[in-house]
Amino acid sequence: MTKLNSKTPEGPLAEKWRNYRSNQNLVNPANKRKLDIIVIGTGLAGAAAAASFAELGFNVKVFCIQDSPRRAHSIAAQGGINAAKNYPNDGDSIYRLFYDTIKGGDYRAREANVYRLAEVSNNIIDQCVAQGVPFAREYGGLLDNRSFGGALVSRTFYARGQTGQQLLLGAYGALSKEIEKGSVEMYTRHEMQDIVIIEDRARGIIARNIITGELERHFGHAVVLATGGYGNVFFLSTNAMNSNGSAIFRAYKKGALFGNPCFTQIHPTCIPVHGDYQSKLTLMSESLRNDGRIWVPKNKEDAEKIQKGELKPTEIAEEDRDYYLERRYPAFGNLVPRDVASRAAKERCDAGYGVGPTGLAVYLDFEDAINRLGRDAIEAKYGNLFQMYEKIVDEDPYTTPMMIYPAVHYTMGGLWVDYELQTTITGLFAAGEANFSDHGANRLGASALMQGLSDGYFVIPYTMQNYLADQIGVKRISTDHEAFEKAEKESQERIDRIMAVKGKTSVDTFHKKLGLIVWEYIGMSRNKEGLEKAIGMIREIREEFWKDVKITGDITGMNTELEKGLRVADYIDLAELMAYDALQREESCGGHFREEYQTGEGEALRNDKEFTYVSAWEYKGDGEKPELHKEDLNFEFVEVKQRSYK
Amino acid sequence: MNLTLKIWRQKDAKAKGKFVTYKINDISPDCSFLEMLDILNEQLVEKDEEPVAFDHDCREGICGTCSLYINGRPHGPDEAVTTCQLHMRKFKDGDTIVIEPWRAKPFPVIKDLIVDRYAFDKIIQAGGYISVNTGGVPDANAIPVPKEKADLSMDAASCIGCGACVAACKNASAMLFVSAKVSQLALLPQGKTEAKRRVQKMVAKMDELGFGNCTNTYACEAECPKEISVENIARMNREFLGAKIGGNKKEK
Ligand SMILES: Cc1cc2nc3c(=O)[nH]c(=O)nc-3n(C[C@H](O)[C@H](O)[C@H](O)COP(=O)(O)OP(=O)(O)OC[C@H]3O[C@@H](n4cnc5c(N)ncnc54)[C@H](O)[C@@H]3O)c2cc1C
Ligand code: FES
């Protein structure tokens, strides 16, 4: 399996997707009824895909961890969704959205996929409006747009600071419509444990009923993983508590290659850590950088006084403030991409200019915007974010600048998929944040929602048919089949094993410990020595975990400690994989910053000659080093350049 | 802060539940309510006791997963927040805090503080959407929507489906939840086409599932963490009446 075939269609960039659709195989309506598709996940990608499959006439089974499909993590997305509509007439186009995304990703994504994404972005907005998504509008009744990082145009559609919520409720509505019709069977509070493979094809899953603790077998002609990202490997992240990496990691262990695991995104504007009991971090949407200006004191003495509580930010004179993003990147200013903004904040704080009690924070200041536009205008745009901030920090961001610091937010890495979103296991697909495609080494703001809905509504309903067209003769396989039996037994053994440890240390203790290592050595900046050290430390944690983890409660019935324990076991292995990947990539690109490779000005230094590829890792057994495969990236349509936001 | 917690413990749906008292010390006022429960759970695990099961996910007030009846109020004493956004600074050192699950017939307890809210999904499935399929829809700007209407629609759409309205209501009525969805869609031209059918189906489903009647006490609005307005209920009543008079009787 050394040769990775991306199955990119022939032809000029702008015609590839059209050509593909014109020539692909389809399934006729009568046969669709005979085919079952399993979708894991009800975030934007999963809900959109499941609803669209069902509308086409397939039988769909959908699974999610939450008590309702509407609560998937996508609900928490705040800022907006991109599309190349060019409604503001400011020079946007499909090509420009494509180009910005490729460049934003630091030239580590597949051109054809990204172009397709930009192409269908406009359909997404049409679809959502038709579903009743109440996007922000102008007085003329037409849709409003705002700007996000890494772009010079306003192409972001939004619904206050709750865009993800509104888009997900739209997709949830579509899904609900199909559940009502009986074409979708919904399984809430179910967690997938493993993929079932029969004759080298994905044919079903083993799921654990979270309420009863029982394992269940489910057959499908094909399986889609839309299970989101693995940011929670860091313990502290902006991801929801139930977000996890287990589904894709189980698939990896069954033979699906894992793409670019070390490409993780640290978001520049999150509420800083405030105590060691903290359970998660809260994002302050990137949209705030439209109106907020980021600064730290120019003088170290001022910073120190602020840290000690002897000075207030409002007491620092204008000329004593360092708007370091505007200073370093005059062209993009506060709207540089996330990786650039995060590193710049870390640089200032490491140099001793940070604010807040810990010195690990910078200011995001709305004073100018409030003076210019009025408090009401700011409240209308960001009211819910300001309220959220005030509830957590107990300070009023209308009168004193917000404090922010970078935090883990998104994972560009994920299961390797080809142009059809199929993994290296035939019949197993991955959509949304769960796959590695489209964002390269760094994702631009408002592009994850776009990708989730693009994959779900407009890509996989097509590409899936190309696969299923030659499966119409395959009869439903009984779940008594030995492959189901074996997979269920393996899942049961894993559960028994973790319950049997009966150690002394709680799951969260291990998770926090792991998170600190990943943050320190595989976080915002990395180096060879640190990565090697991290691998050793992660191995120690693994050994200790399986000797000393304590899971209270029973194997039957609801047991949240057990759920967490199984996930943390996977995080430990996943963290090691991330370290291998970061170690082999001897260059800096996007979110992957290797200290050894930087320009004189401290910017990321790519090595295109040797590293213009996707790393795709193959599992080789527990305790064995995984094998690296490479998908070379060919840039036929854009010129690969040093990224510059100056 | 040192606190006394009285928490509802119930092994599963069938078991009889009871209050159990726990002492917890040295809680920082900056800690969130759920983080305080995390700390309690860590201590329970330490002592080989089973941690308290409670629902939560986003921990930033948007997913609607967290619930909890705290000192007799859904989502606790703070205004316009969910339990996950509630911070311990709203309590005093030495306080006793009573923590219960949502109490409402259509939301049976699954374990400890976790209830089953699938009834809400069933109401949405009955018609809380616009029946369009993927693809083949008009350009997003083809139909202008007055900003005021879009804003009102967004106000209603902010509902997170947590169930606090039902828990707060002495009749366990789901009117605020249902009316928020009905209003969101009825206010938009896209949702007008099937507005009558939608309101009838959703109301019928709500009744079928055993939610009570609305007697206009407005406890729902007072306790809603997203401040969804009871004006939505009035709007839904108008829609419902209109649908009846408009005679959509053939519609099943
Ligand atoms: C706070 C925050 C704000 C954001 N804001 C923006 C924004 O403004 N714009 C933007 O473009 N992006 C934003 N993002 C990123 C974006 O929200 C996510 O990348 C995107 O929503 C992921 O969608 P998804 O469908 O891939 O997965 P998710 O929404 O994460 O859904 C995963 C689903 O899989 C299910 N699942 C997982 N594992 C299993 C299993 N083993 N068994 C069964 N089910 C399982 C879950 O229950 C869930 O239903 C934001 C992210 C965060 C954290
Ligand atoms: S946990 Fe999501 S709203 Fe409270």
JSON list of N, CA, C and O in Angstrom, two decimals, chain B residues 62-108:
[
{"chain": "B", "resi": 62, "resn": "ILE", "atom": "N", "xyz": [-23.76, 27.10, 24.60]},
{"chain": "B", "resi": 62, "resn": "ILE", "atom": "CA", "xyz": [-24.36, 27.12, 23.28]},
{"chain": "B", "resi": 62, "resn": "ILE", "atom": "C", "xyz": [-24.95, 25.78, 22.85]},
{"chain": "B", "resi": 62, "resn": "ILE", "atom": "O", "xyz": [-25.89, 25.73, 22.06]},
{"chain": "B", "resi": 63, "resn": "CYS", "atom": "N", "xyz": [-24.46, 24.67, 23.41]},
{"chain": "B", "resi": 63, "resn": "CYS", "atom": "CA", "xyz": [-24.93, 23.38, 22.90]},
{"chain": "B", "resi": 63, "resn": "CYS", "atom": "C", "xyz": [-26.24, 22.95, 23.54]},
{"chain": "B", "resi": 63, "resn": "CYS", "atom": "O", "xyz": [-26.95, 22.11, 23.01]},
{"chain": "B", "resi": 64, "resn": "GLY", "atom": "N", "xyz": [-26.53, 23.51, 24.73]},
{"chain": "B", "resi": 64, "resn": "GLY", "atom": "CA", "xyz": [-27.77, 23.14, 25.41]},
{"chain": "B", "resi": 64, "resn": "GLY", "atom": "C", "xyz": [-27.72, 21.79, 26.10]},
{"chain": "B", "resi": 64, "resn": "GLY", "atom": "O", "xyz": [-28.75, 21.26, 26.50]},
{"chain": "B", "resi": 65, "resn": "THR", "atom": "N", "xyz": [-26.54, 21.23, 26.26]},
{"chain": "B", "resi": 65, "resn": "THR", "atom": "CA", "xyz": [-26.45, 19.92, 26.90]},
{"chain": "B", "resi": 65, "resn": "THR", "atom": "C", "xyz": [-26.58, 20.00, 28.42]},
{"chain": "B", "resi": 65, "resn": "THR", "atom": "O", "xyz": [-27.23, 19.17, 29.03]},
{"chain": "B", "resi": 66, "resn": "CYS", "atom": "N", "xyz": [-25.96, 21.00, 29.02]},
{"chain": "B", "resi": 66, "resn": "CYS", "atom": "CA", "xyz": [-25.99, 21.05, 30.48]},
{"chain": "B", "resi": 66, "resn": "CYS", "atom": "C", "xyz": [-27.39, 21.43, 30.95]},
{"chain": "B", "resi": 66, "resn": "CYS", "atom": "O", "xyz": [-28.14, 22.07, 30.24]},
{"chain": "B", "resi": 67, "resn": "SER", "atom": "N", "xyz": [-27.71, 21.01, 32.16]},
{"chain": "B", "resi": 67, "resn": "SER", "atom": "CA", "xyz": [-29.04, 21.31, 32.67]},
{"chain": "B", "resi": 67, "resn": "SER", "atom": "C", "xyz": [-28.91, 21.72, 34.13]},
{"chain": "B", "resi": 67, "resn": "SER", "atom": "O", "xyz": [-28.26, 22.72, 34.42]},
{"chain": "B", "resi": 68, "resn": "LEU", "atom": "N", "xyz": [-29.44, 20.96, 35.04]},
{"chain": "B", "resi": 68, "resn": "LEU", "atom": "CA", "xyz": [-29.34, 21.14, 36.49]},
{"chain": "B", "resi": 68, "resn": "LEU", "atom": "C", "xyz": [-30.29, 22.21, 37.06]},
{"chain": "B", "resi": 68, "resn": "LEU", "atom": "O", "xyz": [-30.31, 23.36, 36.64]},
{"chain": "B", "resi": 69, "resn": "TYR", "atom": "N", "xyz": [-31.00, 21.73, 38.04]},
{"chain": "B", "resi": 69, "resn": "TYR", "atom": "CA", "xyz": [-31.89, 22.55, 38.83]},
{"chain": "B", "resi": 69, "resn": "TYR", "atom": "C", "xyz": [-31.10, 22.91, 40.08]},
{"chain": "B", "resi": 69, "resn": "TYR", "atom": "O", "xyz": [-30.81, 22.05, 40.90]},
{"chain": "B", "resi": 70, "resn": "ILE", "atom": "N", "xyz": [-30.69, 24.16, 40.21]},
{"chain": "B", "resi": 70, "resn": "ILE", "atom": "CA", "xyz": [-29.78, 24.54, 41.30]},
{"chain": "B", "resi": 70, "resn": "ILE", "atom": "C", "xyz": [-30.52, 25.46, 42.27]},
{"chain": "B", "resi": 70, "resn": "ILE", "atom": "O", "xyz": [-30.98, 26.54, 41.88]},
{"chain": "B", "resi": 71, "resn": "ASN", "atom": "N", "xyz": [-30.63, 25.03, 43.50]},
{"chain": "B", "resi": 71, "resn": "ASN", "atom": "CA", "xyz": [-31.39, 25.77, 44.51]},
{"chain": "B", "resi": 71, "resn": "ASN", "atom": "C", "xyz": [-32.75, 26.20, 43.97]},
{"chain": "B", "resi": 71, "resn": "ASN", "atom": "O", "xyz": [-33.17, 27.35, 44.09]},
{"chain": "B", "resi": 72, "resn": "GLY", "atom": "N", "xyz": [-33.41, 25.26, 43.31]},
{"chain": "B", "resi": 72, "resn": "GLY", "atom": "CA", "xyz": [-34.78, 25.51, 42.85]},
{"chain": "B", "resi": 72, "resn": "GLY", "atom": "C", "xyz": [-34.89, 26.33, 41.58]},
{"chain": "B", "resi": 72, "resn": "GLY", "atom": "O", "xyz": [-35.99, 26.73, 41.22]},
{"chain": "B", "resi": 73, "resn": "ARG", "atom": "N", "xyz": [-33.77, 26.59, 40.91]},
{"chain": "B", "resi": 73, "resn": "ARG", "atom": "CA", "xyz": [-33.87, 27.34, 39.64]},
{"chain": "B", "resi": 73, "resn": "ARG", "atom": "C", "xyz": [-33.10, 26.61, 38.54]},
{"chain": "B", "resi": 73, "resn": "ARG", "atom": "O", "xyz": [-31.96, 26.22, 38.74]},
{"chain": "B", "resi": 74, "resn": "PRO", "atom": "N", "xyz": [-33.73, 26.49, 37.37]},
{"chain": "B", "resi": 74, "resn": "PRO", "atom": "CA", "xyz": [-33.01, 25.89, 36.25]},
{"chain": "B", "resi": 74, "resn": "PRO", "atom": "C", "xyz": [-31.79, 26.76, 35.92]},
{"chain": "B", "resi": 74, "resn": "PRO", "atom": "O", "xyz": [-31.91, 27.98, 35.82]},
{"chain": "B", "resi": 75, "resn": "HIS", "atom": "N", "xyz": [-30.63, 26.15, 35.78]},
{"chain": "B", "resi": 75, "resn": "HIS", "atom": "CA", "xyz": [-29.37, 26.83, 35.47]},
{"chain": "B", "resi": 75, "resn": "HIS", "atom": "C", "xyz": [-28.92, 27.79, 36.59]},
{"chain": "B", "resi": 75, "resn": "HIS", "atom": "O", "xyz": [-28.05, 28.63, 36.38]},
{"chain": "B", "resi": 76, "resn": "GLY", "atom": "N", "xyz": [-29.52, 27.69, 37.76]},
{"chain": "B", "resi": 76, "resn": "GLY", "atom": "CA", "xyz": [-28.99, 28.41, 38.91]},
{"chain": "B", "resi": 76, "resn": "GLY", "atom": "C", "xyz": [-29.35, 29.87, 39.01]},
{"chain": "B", "resi": 76, "resn": "GLY", "atom": "O", "xyz": [-30.20, 30.37, 38.26]},
{"chain": "B", "resi": 77, "resn": "PRO", "atom": "N", "xyz": [-28.69, 30.56, 39.94]},
{"chain": "B", "resi": 77, "resn": "PRO", "atom": "CA", "xyz": [-29.12, 31.90, 40.35]},
{"chain": "B", "resi": 77, "resn": "PRO", "atom": "C", "xyz": [-28.75, 33.04, 39.39]},
{"chain": "B", "resi": 77, "resn": "PRO", "atom": "O", "xyz": [-29.34, 34.11, 39.48]},
{"chain": "B", "resi": 78, "resn": "ASP", "atom": "N", "xyz": [-27.81, 32.86, 38.51]},
{"chain": "B", "resi": 78, "resn": "ASP", "atom": "CA", "xyz": [-27.38, 33.97, 37.65]},
{"chain": "B", "resi": 78, "resn": "ASP", "atom": "C", "xyz": [-28.37, 34.15, 36.50]},
{"chain": "B", "resi": 78, "resn": "ASP", "atom": "O", "xyz": [-29.01, 33.20, 36.06]},
{"chain": "B", "resi": 79, "resn": "GLU", "atom": "N", "xyz": [-28.51, 35.38, 36.01]},
{"chain": "B", "resi": 79, "resn": "GLU", "atom": "CA", "xyz": [-29.43, 35.64, 34.91]},
{"chain": "B", "resi": 79, "resn": "GLU", "atom": "C", "xyz": [-28.79, 35.32, 33.57]},
{"chain": "B", "resi": 79, "resn": "GLU", "atom": "O", "xyz": [-27.62, 35.57, 33.36]},
{"chain": "B", "resi": 80, "resn": "ALA", "atom": "N", "xyz": [-29.60, 34.83, 32.65]},
{"chain": "B", "resi": 80, "resn": "ALA", "atom": "CA", "xyz": [-29.21, 34.67, 31.26]},
{"chain": "B", "resi": 80, "resn": "ALA", "atom": "C", "xyz": [-27.93, 33.86, 31.05]},
{"chain": "B", "resi": 80, "resn": "ALA", "atom": "O", "xyz": [-27.11, 34.19, 30.20]},
{"chain": "B", "resi": 81, "resn": "VAL", "atom": "N", "xyz": [-27.74, 32.84, 31.85]},
{"chain": "B", "resi": 81, "resn": "VAL", "atom": "CA", "xyz": [-26.62, 31.93, 31.59]},
{"chain": "B", "resi": 81, "resn": "VAL", "atom": "C", "xyz": [-27.07, 30.48, 31.75]},
{"chain": "B", "resi": 81, "resn": "VAL", "atom": "O", "xyz": [-28.04, 30.20, 32.45]},
{"chain": "B", "resi": 82, "resn": "THR", "atom": "N", "xyz": [-26.32, 29.61, 31.11]},
{"chain": "B", "resi": 82, "resn": "THR", "atom": "CA", "xyz": [-26.51, 28.18, 31.33]},
{"chain": "B", "resi": 82, "resn": "THR", "atom": "C", "xyz": [-25.66, 27.77, 32.53]},
{"chain": "B", "resi": 82, "resn": "THR", "atom": "O", "xyz": [-24.76, 28.51, 32.94]},
{"chain": "B", "resi": 83, "resn": "THR", "atom": "N", "xyz": [-25.92, 26.58, 33.05]},
{"chain": "B", "resi": 83, "resn": "THR", "atom": "CA", "xyz": [-25.16, 26.09, 34.20]},
{"chain": "B", "resi": 83, "resn": "THR", "atom": "C", "xyz": [-23.66, 26.10, 33.93]},
{"chain": "B", "resi": 83, "resn": "THR", "atom": "O", "xyz": [-22.87, 26.43, 34.79]},
{"chain": "B", "resi": 84, "resn": "CYS", "atom": "N", "xyz": [-23.28, 25.77, 32.71]},
{"chain": "B", "resi": 84, "resn": "CYS", "atom": "CA", "xyz": [-21.84, 25.70, 32.42]},
{"chain": "B", "resi": 84, "resn": "CYS", "atom": "C", "xyz": [-21.19, 27.08, 32.45]},
{"chain": "B", "resi": 84, "resn": "CYS", "atom": "O", "xyz": [-19.97, 27.19, 32.58]},
{"chain": "B", "resi": 85, "resn": "GLN", "atom": "N", "xyz": [-21.99, 28.14, 32.33]},
{"chain": "B", "resi": 85, "resn": "GLN", "atom": "CA", "xyz": [-21.43, 29.49, 32.38]},
{"chain": "B", "resi": 85, "resn": "GLN", "atom": "C", "xyz": [-21.55, 30.13, 33.76]},
{"chain": "B", "resi": 85, "resn": "GLN", "atom": "O", "xyz": [-21.09, 31.25, 33.98]},
{"chain": "B", "resi": 86, "resn": "LEU", "atom": "N", "xyz": [-22.20, 29.40, 34.64]},
{"chain": "B", "resi": 86, "resn": "LEU", "atom": "CA", "xyz": [-22.38, 29.90, 36.00]},
{"chain": "B", "resi": 86, "resn": "LEU", "atom": "C", "xyz": [-21.05, 29.79, 36.74]},
{"chain": "B", "resi": 86, "resn": "LEU", "atom": "O", "xyz": [-20.37, 28.78, 36.62]},
{"chain": "B", "resi": 87, "resn": "HIS", "atom": "N", "xyz": [-20.68, 30.83, 37.47]},
{"chain": "B", "resi": 87, "resn": "HIS", "atom": "CA", "xyz": [-19.42, 30.78, 38.21]},
{"chain": "B", "resi": 87, "resn": "HIS", "atom": "C", "xyz": [-19.65, 30.80, 39.71]},
{"chain": "B", "resi": 87, "resn": "HIS", "atom": "O", "xyz": [-20.66, 31.30, 40.19]},
{"chain": "B", "resi": 88, "resn": "MET", "atom": "N", "xyz": [-18.70, 30.24, 40.43]},
{"chain": "B", "resi": 88, "resn": "MET", "atom": "CA", "xyz": [-18.88, 30.07, 41.87]},
{"chain": "B", "resi": 88, "resn": "MET", "atom": "C", "xyz": [-18.92, 31.41, 42.60]},
{"chain": "B", "resi": 88, "resn": "MET", "atom": "O", "xyz": [-19.37, 31.48, 43.74]},
{"chain": "B", "resi": 89, "resn": "ARG", "atom": "N", "xyz": [-18.47, 32.49, 41.94]},
{"chain": "B", "resi": 89, "resn": "ARG", "atom": "CA", "xyz": [-18.53, 33.80, 42.59]},
{"chain": "B", "resi": 89, "resn": "ARG", "atom": "C", "xyz": [-19.97, 34.23, 42.86]},
{"chain": "B", "resi": 89, "resn": "ARG", "atom": "O", "xyz": [-20.21, 35.17, 43.60]},
{"chain": "B", "resi": 90, "resn": "LYS", "atom": "N", "xyz": [-20.94, 33.51, 42.26]},
{"chain": "B", "resi": 90, "resn": "LYS", "atom": "CA", "xyz": [-22.34, 33.82, 42.54]},
{"chain": "B", "resi": 90, "resn": "LYS", "atom": "C", "xyz": [-22.82, 33.19, 43.84]},
{"chain": "B", "resi": 90, "resn": "LYS", "atom": "O", "xyz": [-23.97, 33.36, 44.24]},
{"chain": "B", "resi": 91, "resn": "PHE", "atom": "N", "xyz": [-21.94, 32.40, 44.49]},
{"chain": "B", "resi": 91, "resn": "PHE", "atom": "CA", "xyz": [-22.31, 31.78, 45.76]},
{"chain": "B", "resi": 91, "resn": "PHE", "atom": "C", "xyz": [-21.43, 32.36, 46.87]},
{"chain": "B", "resi": 91, "resn": "PHE", "atom": "O", "xyz": [-20.44, 33.03, 46.59]},
{"chain": "B", "resi": 92, "resn": "LYS", "atom": "N", "xyz": [-21.82, 32.03, 48.11]},
{"chain": "B", "resi": 92, "resn": "LYS", "atom": "CA", "xyz": [-21.03, 32.53, 49.24]},
{"chain": "B", "resi": 92, "resn": "LYS", "atom": "C", "xyz": [-20.38, 31.36, 49.97]},
{"chain": "B", "resi": 92, "resn": "LYS", "atom": "O", "xyz": [-20.89, 30.25, 49.97]},
{"chain": "B", "resi": 93, "resn": "ASP", "atom": "N", "xyz": [-19.28, 31.68, 50.61]},
{"chain": "B", "resi": 93, "resn": "ASP", "atom": "CA", "xyz": [-18.62, 30.69, 51.45]},
{"chain": "B", "resi": 93, "resn": "ASP", "atom": "C", "xyz": [-19.62, 30.15, 52.46]},
{"chain": "B", "resi": 93, "resn": "ASP", "atom": "O", "xyz": [-20.38, 30.92, 53.05]},
{"chain": "B", "resi": 94, "resn": "GLY", "atom": "N", "xyz": [-19.66, 28.84, 52.64]},
{"chain": "B", "resi": 94, "resn": "GLY", "atom": "CA", "xyz": [-20.55, 28.24, 53.62]},
{"chain": "B", "resi": 94, "resn": "GLY", "atom": "C", "xyz": [-21.93, 27.89, 53.10]},
{"chain": "B", "resi": 94, "resn": "GLY", "atom": "O", "xyz": [-22.74, 27.30, 53.81]},
{"chain": "B", "resi": 95, "resn": "ASP", "atom": "N", "xyz": [-22.23, 28.26, 51.85]},
{"chain": "B", "resi": 95, "resn": "ASP", "atom": "CA", "xyz": [-23.55, 27.99, 51.27]},
{"chain": "B", "resi": 95, "resn": "ASP", "atom": "C", "xyz": [-23.84, 26.48, 51.17]},
{"chain": "B", "resi": 95, "resn": "ASP", "atom": "O", "xyz": [-22.92, 25.68, 51.00]},
{"chain": "B", "resi": 96, "resn": "THR", "atom": "N", "xyz": [-25.13, 26.16, 51.24]},
{"chain": "B", "resi": 96, "resn": "THR", "atom": "CA", "xyz": [-25.58, 24.82, 50.88]},
{"chain": "B", "resi": 96, "resn": "THR", "atom": "C", "xyz": [-26.23, 24.92, 49.51]},
{"chain": "B", "resi": 96, "resn": "THR", "atom": "O", "xyz": [-27.07, 25.79, 49.29]},
{"chain": "B", "resi": 97, "resn": "ILE", "atom": "N", "xyz": [-25.83, 24.04, 48.61]},
{"chain": "B", "resi": 97, "resn": "ILE", "atom": "CA", "xyz": [-26.38, 24.11, 47.25]},
{"chain": "B", "resi": 97, "resn": "ILE", "atom": "C", "xyz": [-27.11, 22.80, 46.95]},
{"chain": "B", "resi": 97, "resn": "ILE", "atom": "O", "xyz": [-26.54, 21.72, 47.07]},
{"chain": "B", "resi": 98, "resn": "VAL", "atom": "N", "xyz": [-28.37, 22.92, 46.56]},
{"chain": "B", "resi": 98, "resn": "VAL", "atom": "CA", "xyz": [-29.17, 21.73, 46.22]},
{"chain": "B", "resi": 98, "resn": "VAL", "atom": "C", "xyz": [-29.16, 21.57, 44.71]},
{"chain": "B", "resi": 98, "resn": "VAL", "atom": "O", "xyz": [-29.50, 22.49, 43.97]},
{"chain": "B", "resi": 99, "resn": "ILE", "atom": "N", "xyz": [-28.76, 20.39, 44.26]},
{"chain": "B", "resi": 99, "resn": "ILE", "atom": "CA", "xyz": [-28.63, 20.16, 42.82]},
{"chain": "B", "resi": 99, "resn": "ILE", "atom": "C", "xyz": [-29.51, 18.97, 42.39]},
{"chain": "B", "resi": 99, "resn": "ILE", "atom": "O", "xyz": [-29.32, 17.85, 42.86]},
{"chain": "B", "resi": 100, "resn": "GLU", "atom": "N", "xyz": [-30.45, 19.27, 41.50]},
{"chain": "B", "resi": 100, "resn": "GLU", "atom": "CA", "xyz": [-31.38, 18.24, 41.04]},
{"chain": "B", "resi": 100, "resn": "GLU", "atom": "C", "xyz": [-31.41, 18.18, 39.52]},
{"chain": "B", "resi": 100, "resn": "GLU", "atom": "O", "xyz": [-31.03, 19.14, 38.87]},
{"chain": "B", "resi": 101, "resn": "PRO", "atom": "N", "xyz": [-31.91, 17.08, 38.98]},
{"chain": "B", "resi": 101, "resn": "PRO", "atom": "CA", "xyz": [-32.11, 17.04, 37.52]},
{"chain": "B", "resi": 101, "resn": "PRO", "atom": "C", "xyz": [-33.36, 17.84, 37.14]},
{"chain": "B", "resi": 101, "resn": "PRO", "atom": "O", "xyz": [-34.13, 18.24, 38.02]},
{"chain": "B", "resi": 102, "resn": "TRP", "atom": "N", "xyz": [-33.57, 18.08, 35.84]},
{"chain": "B", "resi": 102, "resn": "TRP", "atom": "CA", "xyz": [-34.85, 18.64, 35.37]},
{"chain": "B", "resi": 102, "resn": "TRP", "atom": "C", "xyz": [-35.94, 17.72, 35.88]},
{"chain": "B", "resi": 102, "resn": "TRP", "atom": "O", "xyz": [-35.84, 16.51, 35.76]},
{"chain": "B", "resi": 103, "resn": "ARG", "atom": "N", "xyz": [-36.99, 18.32, 36.41]},
{"chain": "B", "resi": 103, "resn": "ARG", "atom": "CA", "xyz": [-38.13, 17.50, 36.84]},
{"chain": "B", "resi": 103, "resn": "ARG", "atom": "C", "xyz": [-39.29, 17.78, 35.90]},
{"chain": "B", "resi": 103, "resn": "ARG", "atom": "O", "xyz": [-39.92, 18.83, 35.99]},
{"chain": "B", "resi": 104, "resn": "ALA", "atom": "N", "xyz": [-39.57, 16.87, 35.00]},
{"chain": "B", "resi": 104, "resn": "ALA", "atom": "CA", "xyz": [-40.70, 17.03, 34.10]},
{"chain": "B", "resi": 104, "resn": "ALA", "atom": "C", "xyz": [-41.01, 15.66, 33.51]},
{"chain": "B", "resi": 104, "resn": "ALA", "atom": "O", "xyz": [-40.09, 14.92, 33.17]},
{"chain": "B", "resi": 105, "resn": "LYS", "atom": "N", "xyz": [-42.28, 15.33, 33.43]},
{"chain": "B", "resi": 105, "resn": "LYS", "atom": "CA", "xyz": [-42.66, 13.99, 33.01]},
{"chain": "B", "resi": 105, "resn": "LYS", "atom": "C", "xyz": [-42.08, 13.62, 31.63]},
{"chain": "B", "resi": 105, "resn": "LYS", "atom": "O", "xyz": [-41.59, 12.51, 31.45]},
{"chain": "B", "resi": 106, "resn": "PRO", "atom": "N", "xyz": [-42.11, 14.52, 30.67]},
{"chain": "B", "resi": 106, "resn": "PRO", "atom": "CA", "xyz": [-41.58, 14.12, 29.36]},
{"chain": "B", "resi": 106, "resn": "PRO", "atom": "C", "xyz": [-40.04, 13.97, 29.35]},
{"chain": "B", "resi": 106, "resn": "PRO", "atom": "O", "xyz": [-39.49, 13.58, 28.33]},
{"chain": "B", "resi": 107, "resn": "PHE", "atom": "N", "xyz": [-39.36, 14.34, 30.44]},
{"chain": "B", "resi": 107, "resn": "PHE", "atom": "CA", "xyz": [-37.90, 14.22, 30.52]},
{"chain": "B", "resi": 107, "resn": "PHE", "atom": "C", "xyz": [-37.51, 13.24, 31.63]},
{"chain": "B", "resi": 107, "resn": "PHE", "atom": "O", "xyz": [-37.04, 13.64, 32.69]},
{"chain": "B", "resi": 108, "resn": "PRO", "atom": "N", "xyz": [-37.67, 11.93, 31.43]},
{"chain": "B", "resi": 108, "resn": "PRO", "atom": "CA", "xyz": [-37.35, 10.99, 32.51]},
{"chain": "B", "resi": 108, "resn": "PRO", "atom": "C", "xyz": [-35.86, 10.97, 32.84]},
{"chain": "B", "resi": 108, "resn": "PRO", "atom": "O", "xyz": [-35.02, 11.18, 31.98]}
]
